[in-house]
């Protein structure tokens, strides 16, 4: 008889998600099986839940979704070395090919052949998940599990923010979603001067302020240009685009100082326009950001939390997994920072 488990499954091509009884995955020789303790809901999960254009193109139901998680190793494949039963781990959600030019050059985050956990193969919103050992990231005991659950988006924020030297620089972040909020904290942590962040949501702007932003802008009744004036600066040295909103992106370009550098994480709608004059005549540098470095970003995140980075301030909800519908509703309404779900109680 094969063992079964509870899992959140995208079981049909329509809005929603279902808690179903499915088979426990069998780890391959190069994989481990992890007993999941906490998961966090990502914007990607919300896209899949809502069944938007991107998910209709990408997701093949039935699929166990989710990629932000922490748990303990409970079974080890025959070829896996260096891990122990019971060890606490999170994991990188991008499984890379290992043979392309970039993988061979140590630039796995630029692998063109990635397979996404919870996107292209069964994910972590389940009692158990099987993951290649190469993707594991051990979590020290000193880091609370509910924080380790969202190292994945912490990694997006860290990879994007740490793209450039921030010491003494004036930074503009557009978008105070969970990733923008964490990025504001990182900019503060590593020594930026002004850390300015914009959004349309006052609740999230307050979270960003608590995290270390020095100035917030609600673009519904204030402007980025107004902030440049108020701060008496010539423009921003560093831009972190984390809203995915074309207007926010273009307002950012206008507010950049000459020679400024912009890291772009937010996913802009297809065909979004750009004012090239801003880029060309000011000599701006634009850099696309995808995922996080494997595994240098994971290393830096871990050490930042161990040395006092206040990651807990980005978590606003910690709910039993039975309340997952409420978690998705909070995410859809933007009435939250990170929403963490607990799998250790009754599922
Ligand atoms: P999110 O959707 O929760 O955050 C986006 C925020 O932007 C929201 O708080 C929203 O209110 C705000 N916003 C909307 N319009 C705005 C405007 N005009 N000006 C300023 N802010 C505005 O998403 P998140 O999880 O924090 O992720 C941030 C972005 O990064 C999203 O676009 C997401 O899809 C993308 N993302 C990219 C990668 C990658 O690897 N490149 C990975 C994860 C997420
Ligand atoms: Zn994620």
PDB file of C-alpha atoms in Angstrom, residues 42-336:
ATOM      1  CA  UNK A  42       4.166  33.613  -2.752  1.00  0.00           C
ATOM      2  CA  UNK A  43       2.671  35.927  -5.367  1.00  0.00           C
ATOM      3  CA  UNK A  44       3.263  33.061  -7.809  1.00  0.00           C
ATOM      4  CA  UNK A  45       0.946  30.833  -5.763  1.00  0.00           C
ATOM      5  CA  UNK A  46      -1.688  33.562  -5.897  1.00  0.00           C
ATOM      6  CA  UNK A  47      -1.331  33.723  -9.704  1.00  0.00           C
ATOM      7  CA  UNK A  48      -1.875  29.957  -9.846  1.00  0.00           C
ATOM      8  CA  UNK A  49      -4.811  30.221  -7.440  1.00  0.00           C
ATOM      9  CA  UNK A  50      -6.393  32.991  -9.553  1.00  0.00           C
ATOM     10  CA  UNK A  51      -5.683  31.046 -12.773  1.00  0.00           C
ATOM     11  CA  UNK A  52      -4.474  34.129 -14.668  1.00  0.00           C
ATOM     12  CA  UNK A  53      -3.006  34.157 -18.215  1.00  0.00           C
ATOM     13  CA  UNK A  54       0.476  33.215 -17.038  1.00  0.00           C
ATOM     14  CA  UNK A  55      -0.730  30.187 -15.057  1.00  0.00           C
ATOM     15  CA  UNK A  56      -2.990  29.043 -17.874  1.00  0.00           C
ATOM     16  CA  UNK A  57       0.086  29.018 -20.110  1.00  0.00           C
ATOM     17  CA  UNK A  58       2.397  27.451 -17.519  1.00  0.00           C
ATOM     18  CA  UNK A  59       0.628  25.118 -15.096  1.00  0.00           C
ATOM     19  CA  UNK A  60      -0.458  21.596 -16.011  1.00  0.00           C
ATOM     20  CA  UNK A  61      -3.042  20.392 -13.439  1.00  0.00           C
ATOM     21  CA  UNK A  62      -3.099  18.322 -11.327  1.00  0.00           C
ATOM     22  CA  UNK A  63      -0.142  19.924  -9.537  1.00  0.00           C
ATOM     23  CA  UNK A  64       0.825  20.288  -5.874  1.00  0.00           C
ATOM     24  CA  UNK A  65       1.813  23.965  -5.684  1.00  0.00           C
ATOM     25  CA  UNK A  66       4.150  25.931  -3.365  1.00  0.00           C
ATOM     26  CA  UNK A  67       7.902  26.484  -3.177  1.00  0.00           C
ATOM     27  CA  UNK A  68       8.509  28.542  -0.012  1.00  0.00           C
ATOM     28  CA  UNK A  69       8.993  26.087   2.832  1.00  0.00           C
ATOM     29  CA  UNK A  70      11.071  24.645   5.638  1.00  0.00           C
ATOM     30  CA  UNK A  71      10.991  21.131   7.059  1.00  0.00           C
ATOM     31  CA  UNK A  72      13.061  18.162   8.173  1.00  0.00           C
ATOM     32  CA  UNK A  73      14.676  15.450   6.071  1.00  0.00           C
ATOM     33  CA  UNK A  74      12.863  12.156   6.624  1.00  0.00           C
ATOM     34  CA  UNK A  75      14.224   9.973   3.793  1.00  0.00           C
ATOM     35  CA  UNK A  76      17.513  10.134   1.876  1.00  0.00           C
ATOM     36  CA  UNK A  77      18.094   8.897  -1.691  1.00  0.00           C
ATOM     37  CA  UNK A  78      20.846   6.311  -2.249  1.00  0.00           C
ATOM     38  CA  UNK A  79      23.275   8.719  -3.943  1.00  0.00           C
ATOM     39  CA  UNK A  80      22.869  11.658  -1.531  1.00  0.00           C
ATOM     40  CA  UNK A  81      25.821  12.596   0.644  1.00  0.00           C
ATOM     41  CA  UNK A  82      26.286  15.218   3.363  1.00  0.00           C
ATOM     42  CA  UNK A  83      22.773  15.299   4.839  1.00  0.00           C
ATOM     43  CA  UNK A  84      21.223  13.582   7.859  1.00  0.00           C
ATOM     44  CA  UNK A  85      17.788  12.352   8.792  1.00  0.00           C
ATOM     45  CA  UNK A  86      16.002  14.962  10.916  1.00  0.00           C
ATOM     46  CA  UNK A  87      18.105  17.834   9.571  1.00  0.00           C
ATOM     47  CA  UNK A  88      16.209  21.107   9.108  1.00  0.00           C
ATOM     48  CA  UNK A  89      16.345  22.455   5.549  1.00  0.00           C
ATOM     49  CA  UNK A  90      14.782  24.853   3.126  1.00  0.00           C
ATOM     50  CA  UNK A  91      15.451  24.616  -0.609  1.00  0.00           C
ATOM     51  CA  UNK A  92      16.062  26.635  -3.720  1.00  0.00           C
ATOM     52  CA  UNK A  93      12.934  26.390  -5.865  1.00  0.00           C
ATOM     53  CA  UNK A  94      14.731  26.412  -9.223  1.00  0.00           C
ATOM     54  CA  UNK A  95      16.108  23.050 -10.268  1.00  0.00           C
ATOM     55  CA  UNK A  96      18.843  23.745 -12.827  1.00  0.00           C
ATOM     56  CA  UNK A  97      20.109  21.533 -15.648  1.00  0.00           C
ATOM     57  CA  UNK A  98      23.753  21.406 -14.485  1.00  0.00           C
ATOM     58  CA  UNK A  99      25.094  21.008 -18.048  1.00  0.00           C
ATOM     59  CA  UNK A 100      24.467  24.322 -19.838  1.00  0.00           C
ATOM     60  CA  UNK A 101      27.192  26.927 -20.243  1.00  0.00           C
ATOM     61  CA  UNK A 102      25.961  29.046 -17.310  1.00  0.00           C
ATOM     62  CA  UNK A 103      25.604  26.106 -14.918  1.00  0.00           C
ATOM     63  CA  UNK A 104      29.102  24.942 -15.814  1.00  0.00           C
ATOM     64  CA  UNK A 105      30.371  28.485 -15.186  1.00  0.00           C
ATOM     65  CA  UNK A 106      28.883  28.586 -11.671  1.00  0.00           C
ATOM     66  CA  UNK A 107      26.047  30.894 -12.739  1.00  0.00           C
ATOM     67  CA  UNK A 108      23.155  28.542 -12.062  1.00  0.00           C
ATOM     68  CA  UNK A 109      20.764  31.454 -11.497  1.00  0.00           C
ATOM     69  CA  UNK A 110      21.113  32.106 -15.248  1.00  0.00           C
ATOM     70  CA  UNK A 111      20.360  28.523 -16.334  1.00  0.00           C
ATOM     71  CA  UNK A 112      17.862  28.660 -19.234  1.00  0.00           C
ATOM     72  CA  UNK A 113      16.508  25.178 -18.464  1.00  0.00           C
ATOM     73  CA  UNK A 114      15.187  25.580 -14.898  1.00  0.00           C
ATOM     74  CA  UNK A 115      12.333  23.485 -13.573  1.00  0.00           C
ATOM     75  CA  UNK A 116      10.301  25.218 -10.846  1.00  0.00           C
ATOM     76  CA  UNK A 117       9.235  23.379  -7.697  1.00  0.00           C
ATOM     77  CA  UNK A 118       5.476  23.909  -7.323  1.00  0.00           C
ATOM     78  CA  UNK A 119       5.305  25.299 -10.877  1.00  0.00           C
ATOM     79  CA  UNK A 120       6.670  22.639 -13.262  1.00  0.00           C
ATOM     80  CA  UNK A 121       6.761  19.749 -10.768  1.00  0.00           C
ATOM     81  CA  UNK A 122       4.985  18.929  -7.520  1.00  0.00           C
ATOM     82  CA  UNK A 123       5.688  21.432  -4.782  1.00  0.00           C
ATOM     83  CA  UNK A 124       5.827  22.011  -1.055  1.00  0.00           C
ATOM     84  CA  UNK A 125       2.259  22.848  -0.006  1.00  0.00           C
ATOM     85  CA  UNK A 126       2.002  19.299   1.260  1.00  0.00           C
ATOM     86  CA  UNK A 127       2.949  17.185   4.245  1.00  0.00           C
ATOM     87  CA  UNK A 128       5.954  15.907   2.284  1.00  0.00           C
ATOM     88  CA  UNK A 129       8.008  17.181  -0.640  1.00  0.00           C
ATOM     89  CA  UNK A 130      10.826  15.485  -2.597  1.00  0.00           C
ATOM     90  CA  UNK A 131      13.708  17.764  -3.618  1.00  0.00           C
ATOM     91  CA  UNK A 132      17.107  17.160  -5.283  1.00  0.00           C
ATOM     92  CA  UNK A 133      19.833  17.271  -2.632  1.00  0.00           C
ATOM     93  CA  UNK A 134      21.701  19.903  -4.668  1.00  0.00           C
ATOM     94  CA  UNK A 135      18.837  22.328  -3.944  1.00  0.00           C
ATOM     95  CA  UNK A 136      18.828  21.955  -0.148  1.00  0.00           C
ATOM     96  CA  UNK A 137      19.822  24.776   2.150  1.00  0.00           C
ATOM     97  CA  UNK A 138      20.493  23.740   5.788  1.00  0.00           C
ATOM     98  CA  UNK A 139      18.840  26.061   8.323  1.00  0.00           C
ATOM     99  CA  UNK A 140      20.729  26.659  11.599  1.00  0.00           C
ATOM    100  CA  UNK A 141      18.724  25.996  14.782  1.00  0.00           C
ATOM    101  CA  UNK A 142      19.007  29.661  15.769  1.00  0.00           C
ATOM    102  CA  UNK A 143      16.702  30.672  12.898  1.00  0.00           C
ATOM    103  CA  UNK A 144      12.967  30.329  13.662  1.00  0.00           C
ATOM    104  CA  UNK A 145      11.162  27.977  11.257  1.00  0.00           C
ATOM    105  CA  UNK A 146       8.505  30.559  10.394  1.00  0.00           C
ATOM    106  CA  UNK A 147      11.294  32.834   9.092  1.00  0.00           C
ATOM    107  CA  UNK A 148      13.146  30.075   7.254  1.00  0.00           C
ATOM    108  CA  UNK A 149       9.839  29.347   5.480  1.00  0.00           C
ATOM    109  CA  UNK A 150      10.260  32.477   3.366  1.00  0.00           C
ATOM    110  CA  UNK A 151      13.944  32.508   2.544  1.00  0.00           C
ATOM    111  CA  UNK A 152      12.944  32.162  -1.123  1.00  0.00           C
ATOM    112  CA  UNK A 153      11.465  35.698  -1.460  1.00  0.00           C
ATOM    113  CA  UNK A 154      14.048  36.981   1.047  1.00  0.00           C
ATOM    114  CA  UNK A 155      16.502  35.703  -1.566  1.00  0.00           C
ATOM    115  CA  UNK A 156      14.792  37.640  -4.376  1.00  0.00           C
ATOM    116  CA  UNK A 157      15.013  40.793  -2.250  1.00  0.00           C
ATOM    117  CA  UNK A 158      18.646  40.123  -1.299  1.00  0.00           C
ATOM    118  CA  UNK A 159      19.775  39.204  -4.812  1.00  0.00           C
ATOM    119  CA  UNK A 160      18.159  42.357  -6.211  1.00  0.00           C
ATOM    120  CA  UNK A 161      19.260  44.752  -3.438  1.00  0.00           C
ATOM    121  CA  UNK A 162      22.815  43.399  -3.238  1.00  0.00           C
ATOM    122  CA  UNK A 163      23.304  43.740  -6.978  1.00  0.00           C
ATOM    123  CA  UNK A 164      25.020  47.083  -6.364  1.00  0.00           C
ATOM    124  CA  UNK A 165      27.132  48.657  -3.652  1.00  0.00           C
ATOM    125  CA  UNK A 166      24.615  50.483  -1.429  1.00  0.00           C
ATOM    126  CA  UNK A 167      26.908  52.076   1.135  1.00  0.00           C
ATOM    127  CA  UNK A 168      26.019  55.752   1.449  1.00  0.00           C
ATOM    128  CA  UNK A 169      23.771  55.603  -1.630  1.00  0.00           C
ATOM    129  CA  UNK A 170      20.252  56.978  -2.049  1.00  0.00           C
ATOM    130  CA  UNK A 171      17.890  54.155  -2.971  1.00  0.00           C
ATOM    131  CA  UNK A 172      14.405  54.202  -4.445  1.00  0.00           C
ATOM    132  CA  UNK A 173      12.294  51.045  -4.203  1.00  0.00           C
ATOM    133  CA  UNK A 174       9.029  50.994  -6.164  1.00  0.00           C
ATOM    134  CA  UNK A 175       6.542  48.493  -4.682  1.00  0.00           C
ATOM    135  CA  UNK A 176       6.228  47.643  -0.975  1.00  0.00           C
ATOM    136  CA  UNK A 177       5.039  44.076  -1.436  1.00  0.00           C
ATOM    137  CA  UNK A 178       6.695  41.486   0.792  1.00  0.00           C
ATOM    138  CA  UNK A 179       9.829  41.606  -1.386  1.00  0.00           C
ATOM    139  CA  UNK A 180      10.029  45.415  -1.443  1.00  0.00           C
ATOM    140  CA  UNK A 181       9.549  45.522   2.338  1.00  0.00           C
ATOM    141  CA  UNK A 182      12.402  43.070   2.918  1.00  0.00           C
ATOM    142  CA  UNK A 183      14.589  44.922   0.386  1.00  0.00           C
ATOM    143  CA  UNK A 184      14.068  48.171   2.312  1.00  0.00           C
ATOM    144  CA  UNK A 185      15.409  46.416   5.409  1.00  0.00           C
ATOM    145  CA  UNK A 186      18.431  45.089   3.510  1.00  0.00           C
ATOM    146  CA  UNK A 187      19.310  48.547   2.117  1.00  0.00           C
ATOM    147  CA  UNK A 188      19.188  49.925   5.663  1.00  0.00           C
ATOM    148  CA  UNK A 189      21.164  46.946   7.036  1.00  0.00           C
ATOM    149  CA  UNK A 190      24.052  47.379   4.614  1.00  0.00           C
ATOM    150  CA  UNK A 191      24.345  51.137   5.006  1.00  0.00           C
ATOM    151  CA  UNK A 192      22.389  53.041   2.359  1.00  0.00           C
ATOM    152  CA  UNK A 193      21.674  56.720   3.135  1.00  0.00           C
ATOM    153  CA  UNK A 194      18.067  57.477   2.080  1.00  0.00           C
ATOM    154  CA  UNK A 195      15.883  54.387   1.565  1.00  0.00           C
ATOM    155  CA  UNK A 196      12.719  55.616  -0.130  1.00  0.00           C
ATOM    156  CA  UNK A 197       9.879  53.254  -1.012  1.00  0.00           C
ATOM    157  CA  UNK A 198       6.620  53.777  -2.902  1.00  0.00           C
ATOM    158  CA  UNK A 199       3.345  51.868  -3.022  1.00  0.00           C
ATOM    159  CA  UNK A 200      -0.385  52.523  -3.156  1.00  0.00           C
ATOM    160  CA  UNK A 201      -0.980  50.665   0.101  1.00  0.00           C
ATOM    161  CA  UNK A 202      -0.442  52.546   3.406  1.00  0.00           C
ATOM    162  CA  UNK A 203      -0.423  49.367   5.489  1.00  0.00           C
ATOM    163  CA  UNK A 204       2.488  47.947   3.493  1.00  0.00           C
ATOM    164  CA  UNK A 205       4.319  51.293   3.505  1.00  0.00           C
ATOM    165  CA  UNK A 206       4.127  51.237   7.309  1.00  0.00           C
ATOM    166  CA  UNK A 207       5.663  47.730   7.302  1.00  0.00           C
ATOM    167  CA  UNK A 208       8.470  49.047   5.095  1.00  0.00           C
ATOM    168  CA  UNK A 209       9.048  51.929   7.503  1.00  0.00           C
ATOM    169  CA  UNK A 210       9.229  49.498  10.441  1.00  0.00           C
ATOM    170  CA  UNK A 211      11.722  47.485   8.441  1.00  0.00           C
ATOM    171  CA  UNK A 212      14.024  50.470   7.921  1.00  0.00           C
ATOM    172  CA  UNK A 213      12.759  52.637   5.048  1.00  0.00           C
ATOM    173  CA  UNK A 214      13.538  56.278   5.809  1.00  0.00           C
ATOM    174  CA  UNK A 215      10.819  57.782   3.625  1.00  0.00           C
ATOM    175  CA  UNK A 216       7.596  56.366   2.159  1.00  0.00           C
ATOM    176  CA  UNK A 217       5.520  57.614  -0.761  1.00  0.00           C
ATOM    177  CA  UNK A 218       1.886  56.693  -1.374  1.00  0.00           C
ATOM    178  CA  UNK A 219       1.757  57.436  -5.103  1.00  0.00           C
ATOM    179  CA  UNK A 220      -2.003  57.919  -4.922  1.00  0.00           C
ATOM    180  CA  UNK A 221      -1.472  61.316  -3.315  1.00  0.00           C
ATOM    181  CA  UNK A 222       2.294  61.961  -3.343  1.00  0.00           C
ATOM    182  CA  UNK A 223       4.919  61.792  -6.070  1.00  0.00           C
ATOM    183  CA  UNK A 224       8.422  60.381  -6.338  1.00  0.00           C
ATOM    184  CA  UNK A 225       9.510  63.732  -7.809  1.00  0.00           C
ATOM    185  CA  UNK A 226       8.170  65.386  -4.655  1.00  0.00           C
ATOM    186  CA  UNK A 227      10.355  63.118  -2.521  1.00  0.00           C
ATOM    187  CA  UNK A 228      13.453  64.020  -4.559  1.00  0.00           C
ATOM    188  CA  UNK A 229      12.714  67.678  -3.817  1.00  0.00           C
ATOM    189  CA  UNK A 230      11.953  67.120  -0.138  1.00  0.00           C
ATOM    190  CA  UNK A 231      15.180  65.183   0.374  1.00  0.00           C
ATOM    191  CA  UNK A 232      17.159  67.852  -1.507  1.00  0.00           C
ATOM    192  CA  UNK A 233      18.919  65.258  -3.654  1.00  0.00           C
ATOM    193  CA  UNK A 234      19.706  65.326  -7.387  1.00  0.00           C
ATOM    194  CA  UNK A 235      18.078  61.947  -7.890  1.00  0.00           C
ATOM    195  CA  UNK A 236      18.501  58.349  -6.784  1.00  0.00           C
ATOM    196  CA  UNK A 237      21.717  56.410  -7.219  1.00  0.00           C
ATOM    197  CA  UNK A 238      20.081  53.000  -7.040  1.00  0.00           C
ATOM    198  CA  UNK A 239      16.596  51.912  -8.122  1.00  0.00           C
ATOM    199  CA  UNK A 240      14.951  48.622  -7.174  1.00  0.00           C
ATOM    200  CA  UNK A 241      11.820  48.056  -9.273  1.00  0.00           C
ATOM    201  CA  UNK A 242       9.643  45.687  -7.227  1.00  0.00           C
ATOM    202  CA  UNK A 243       6.079  46.601  -8.220  1.00  0.00           C
ATOM    203  CA  UNK A 244       5.745  45.258 -11.752  1.00  0.00           C
ATOM    204  CA  UNK A 245       3.859  48.479 -12.525  1.00  0.00           C
ATOM    205  CA  UNK A 246       4.923  50.334 -15.735  1.00  0.00           C
ATOM    206  CA  UNK A 247       4.022  53.759 -14.306  1.00  0.00           C
ATOM    207  CA  UNK A 248       6.116  53.095 -11.188  1.00  0.00           C
ATOM    208  CA  UNK A 249       9.016  51.971 -13.394  1.00  0.00           C
ATOM    209  CA  UNK A 250       8.887  55.073 -15.621  1.00  0.00           C
ATOM    210  CA  UNK A 251       8.568  57.400 -12.622  1.00  0.00           C
ATOM    211  CA  UNK A 252      11.623  55.671 -11.192  1.00  0.00           C
ATOM    212  CA  UNK A 253      13.624  56.299 -14.380  1.00  0.00           C
ATOM    213  CA  UNK A 254      12.731  60.000 -14.202  1.00  0.00           C
ATOM    214  CA  UNK A 255      13.881  60.177 -10.579  1.00  0.00           C
ATOM    215  CA  UNK A 256      17.260  58.497 -11.144  1.00  0.00           C
ATOM    216  CA  UNK A 257      20.452  60.541 -10.969  1.00  0.00           C
ATOM    217  CA  UNK A 258      22.795  60.452 -13.970  1.00  0.00           C
ATOM    218  CA  UNK A 259      24.703  57.198 -14.011  1.00  0.00           C
ATOM    219  CA  UNK A 260      22.162  55.575 -11.707  1.00  0.00           C
ATOM    220  CA  UNK A 261      21.717  51.825 -11.630  1.00  0.00           C
ATOM    221  CA  UNK A 262      18.332  50.103 -11.711  1.00  0.00           C
ATOM    222  CA  UNK A 263      17.715  46.479 -10.777  1.00  0.00           C
ATOM    223  CA  UNK A 264      14.419  45.161 -12.149  1.00  0.00           C
ATOM    224  CA  UNK A 265      12.652  42.379 -10.273  1.00  0.00           C
ATOM    225  CA  UNK A 266       8.965  43.240 -10.765  1.00  0.00           C
ATOM    226  CA  UNK A 267       7.359  41.442 -13.687  1.00  0.00           C
ATOM    227  CA  UNK A 268       6.057  44.110 -16.059  1.00  0.00           C
ATOM    228  CA  UNK A 269       3.086  43.424 -18.356  1.00  0.00           C
ATOM    229  CA  UNK A 270       4.046  42.366 -21.887  1.00  0.00           C
ATOM    230  CA  UNK A 271       4.662  45.364 -24.131  1.00  0.00           C
ATOM    231  CA  UNK A 272       5.167  47.872 -21.284  1.00  0.00           C
ATOM    232  CA  UNK A 273       6.624  51.113 -22.602  1.00  0.00           C
ATOM    233  CA  UNK A 274       9.843  52.776 -21.532  1.00  0.00           C
ATOM    234  CA  UNK A 275      11.124  56.339 -21.986  1.00  0.00           C
ATOM    235  CA  UNK A 276      14.499  55.547 -23.566  1.00  0.00           C
ATOM    236  CA  UNK A 277      15.624  59.188 -23.292  1.00  0.00           C
ATOM    237  CA  UNK A 278      15.859  58.675 -19.540  1.00  0.00           C
ATOM    238  CA  UNK A 279      18.107  55.668 -20.002  1.00  0.00           C
ATOM    239  CA  UNK A 280      20.300  57.030 -22.792  1.00  0.00           C
ATOM    240  CA  UNK A 281      20.826  60.662 -21.855  1.00  0.00           C
ATOM    241  CA  UNK A 282      21.368  59.861 -18.181  1.00  0.00           C
ATOM    242  CA  UNK A 283      23.529  56.815 -18.896  1.00  0.00           C
ATOM    243  CA  UNK A 284      21.387  54.596 -16.682  1.00  0.00           C
ATOM    244  CA  UNK A 285      22.237  50.965 -16.182  1.00  0.00           C
ATOM    245  CA  UNK A 286      19.277  48.538 -16.191  1.00  0.00           C
ATOM    246  CA  UNK A 287      19.694  45.036 -14.876  1.00  0.00           C
ATOM    247  CA  UNK A 288      17.084  42.253 -14.988  1.00  0.00           C
ATOM    248  CA  UNK A 289      16.925  40.121 -11.848  1.00  0.00           C
ATOM    249  CA  UNK A 290      15.643  36.567 -11.718  1.00  0.00           C
ATOM    250  CA  UNK A 291      15.621  34.297  -8.693  1.00  0.00           C
ATOM    251  CA  UNK A 292      18.716  34.430  -6.531  1.00  0.00           C
ATOM    252  CA  UNK A 293      22.322  33.289  -6.655  1.00  0.00           C
ATOM    253  CA  UNK A 294      22.903  29.616  -5.947  1.00  0.00           C
ATOM    254  CA  UNK A 295      24.020  29.581  -3.297  1.00  0.00           C
ATOM    255  CA  UNK A 296      25.798  32.769  -2.397  1.00  0.00           C
ATOM    256  CA  UNK A 297      22.530  34.668  -1.805  1.00  0.00           C
ATOM    257  CA  UNK A 298      21.357  31.881   0.552  1.00  0.00           C
ATOM    258  CA  UNK A 299      24.623  32.189   2.463  1.00  0.00           C
ATOM    259  CA  UNK A 300      24.293  35.955   2.851  1.00  0.00           C
ATOM    260  CA  UNK A 301      20.638  35.714   3.937  1.00  0.00           C
ATOM    261  CA  UNK A 302      21.488  33.161   6.582  1.00  0.00           C
ATOM    262  CA  UNK A 303      24.325  35.235   7.974  1.00  0.00           C
ATOM    263  CA  UNK A 304      22.258  38.433   7.913  1.00  0.00           C
ATOM    264  CA  UNK A 305      19.508  36.809  10.010  1.00  0.00           C
ATOM    265  CA  UNK A 306      22.068  35.307  12.393  1.00  0.00           C
ATOM    266  CA  UNK A 307      23.568  38.780  12.913  1.00  0.00           C
ATOM    267  CA  UNK A 308      20.322  40.599  13.646  1.00  0.00           C
ATOM    268  CA  UNK A 309      18.559  41.343  10.360  1.00  0.00           C
ATOM    269  CA  UNK A 310      14.898  41.858  11.453  1.00  0.00           C
ATOM    270  CA  UNK A 311      13.298  39.450   8.953  1.00  0.00           C
ATOM    271  CA  UNK A 312      10.448  38.781  11.433  1.00  0.00           C
ATOM    272  CA  UNK A 313       9.090  42.270  10.729  1.00  0.00           C
ATOM    273  CA  UNK A 314       8.096  41.170   7.225  1.00  0.00           C
ATOM    274  CA  UNK A 315       5.851  38.373   8.559  1.00  0.00           C
ATOM    275  CA  UNK A 316       2.362  39.588   9.452  1.00  0.00           C
ATOM    276  CA  UNK A 317       0.371  36.338   9.582  1.00  0.00           C
ATOM    277  CA  UNK A 318       1.147  32.852  10.873  1.00  0.00           C
ATOM    278  CA  UNK A 319      -1.881  30.627  10.346  1.00  0.00           C
ATOM    279  CA  UNK A 320      -2.730  26.918  10.486  1.00  0.00           C
ATOM    280  CA  UNK A 321      -2.721  25.430   6.982  1.00  0.00           C
ATOM    281  CA  UNK A 322      -6.415  24.602   7.410  1.00  0.00           C
ATOM    282  CA  UNK A 323      -7.021  28.369   7.033  1.00  0.00           C
ATOM    283  CA  UNK A 324      -5.266  28.540   3.663  1.00  0.00           C
ATOM    284  CA  UNK A 325      -8.243  30.208   1.943  1.00  0.00           C
ATOM    285  CA  UNK A 326      -7.900  33.122   4.363  1.00  0.00           C
ATOM    286  CA  UNK A 327      -4.187  33.295   3.509  1.00  0.00           C
ATOM    287  CA  UNK A 328      -4.897  33.582  -0.214  1.00  0.00           C
ATOM    288  CA  UNK A 329      -7.576  36.229   0.468  1.00  0.00           C
ATOM    289  CA  UNK A 330      -5.114  38.317   2.513  1.00  0.00           C
ATOM    290  CA  UNK A 331      -2.578  38.092  -0.308  1.00  0.00           C
ATOM    291  CA  UNK A 332      -5.152  39.063  -2.939  1.00  0.00           C
ATOM    292  CA  UNK A 333      -6.210  42.080  -0.867  1.00  0.00           C
ATOM    293  CA  UNK A 334      -2.609  43.166  -0.148  1.00  0.00           C
ATOM    294  CA  UNK A 335      -3.580  43.220   3.540  1.00  0.00           C
ATOM    295  CA  UNK A 336      -0.412  41.454   4.644  1.00  0.00           C
TER     296      UNK A 336
END
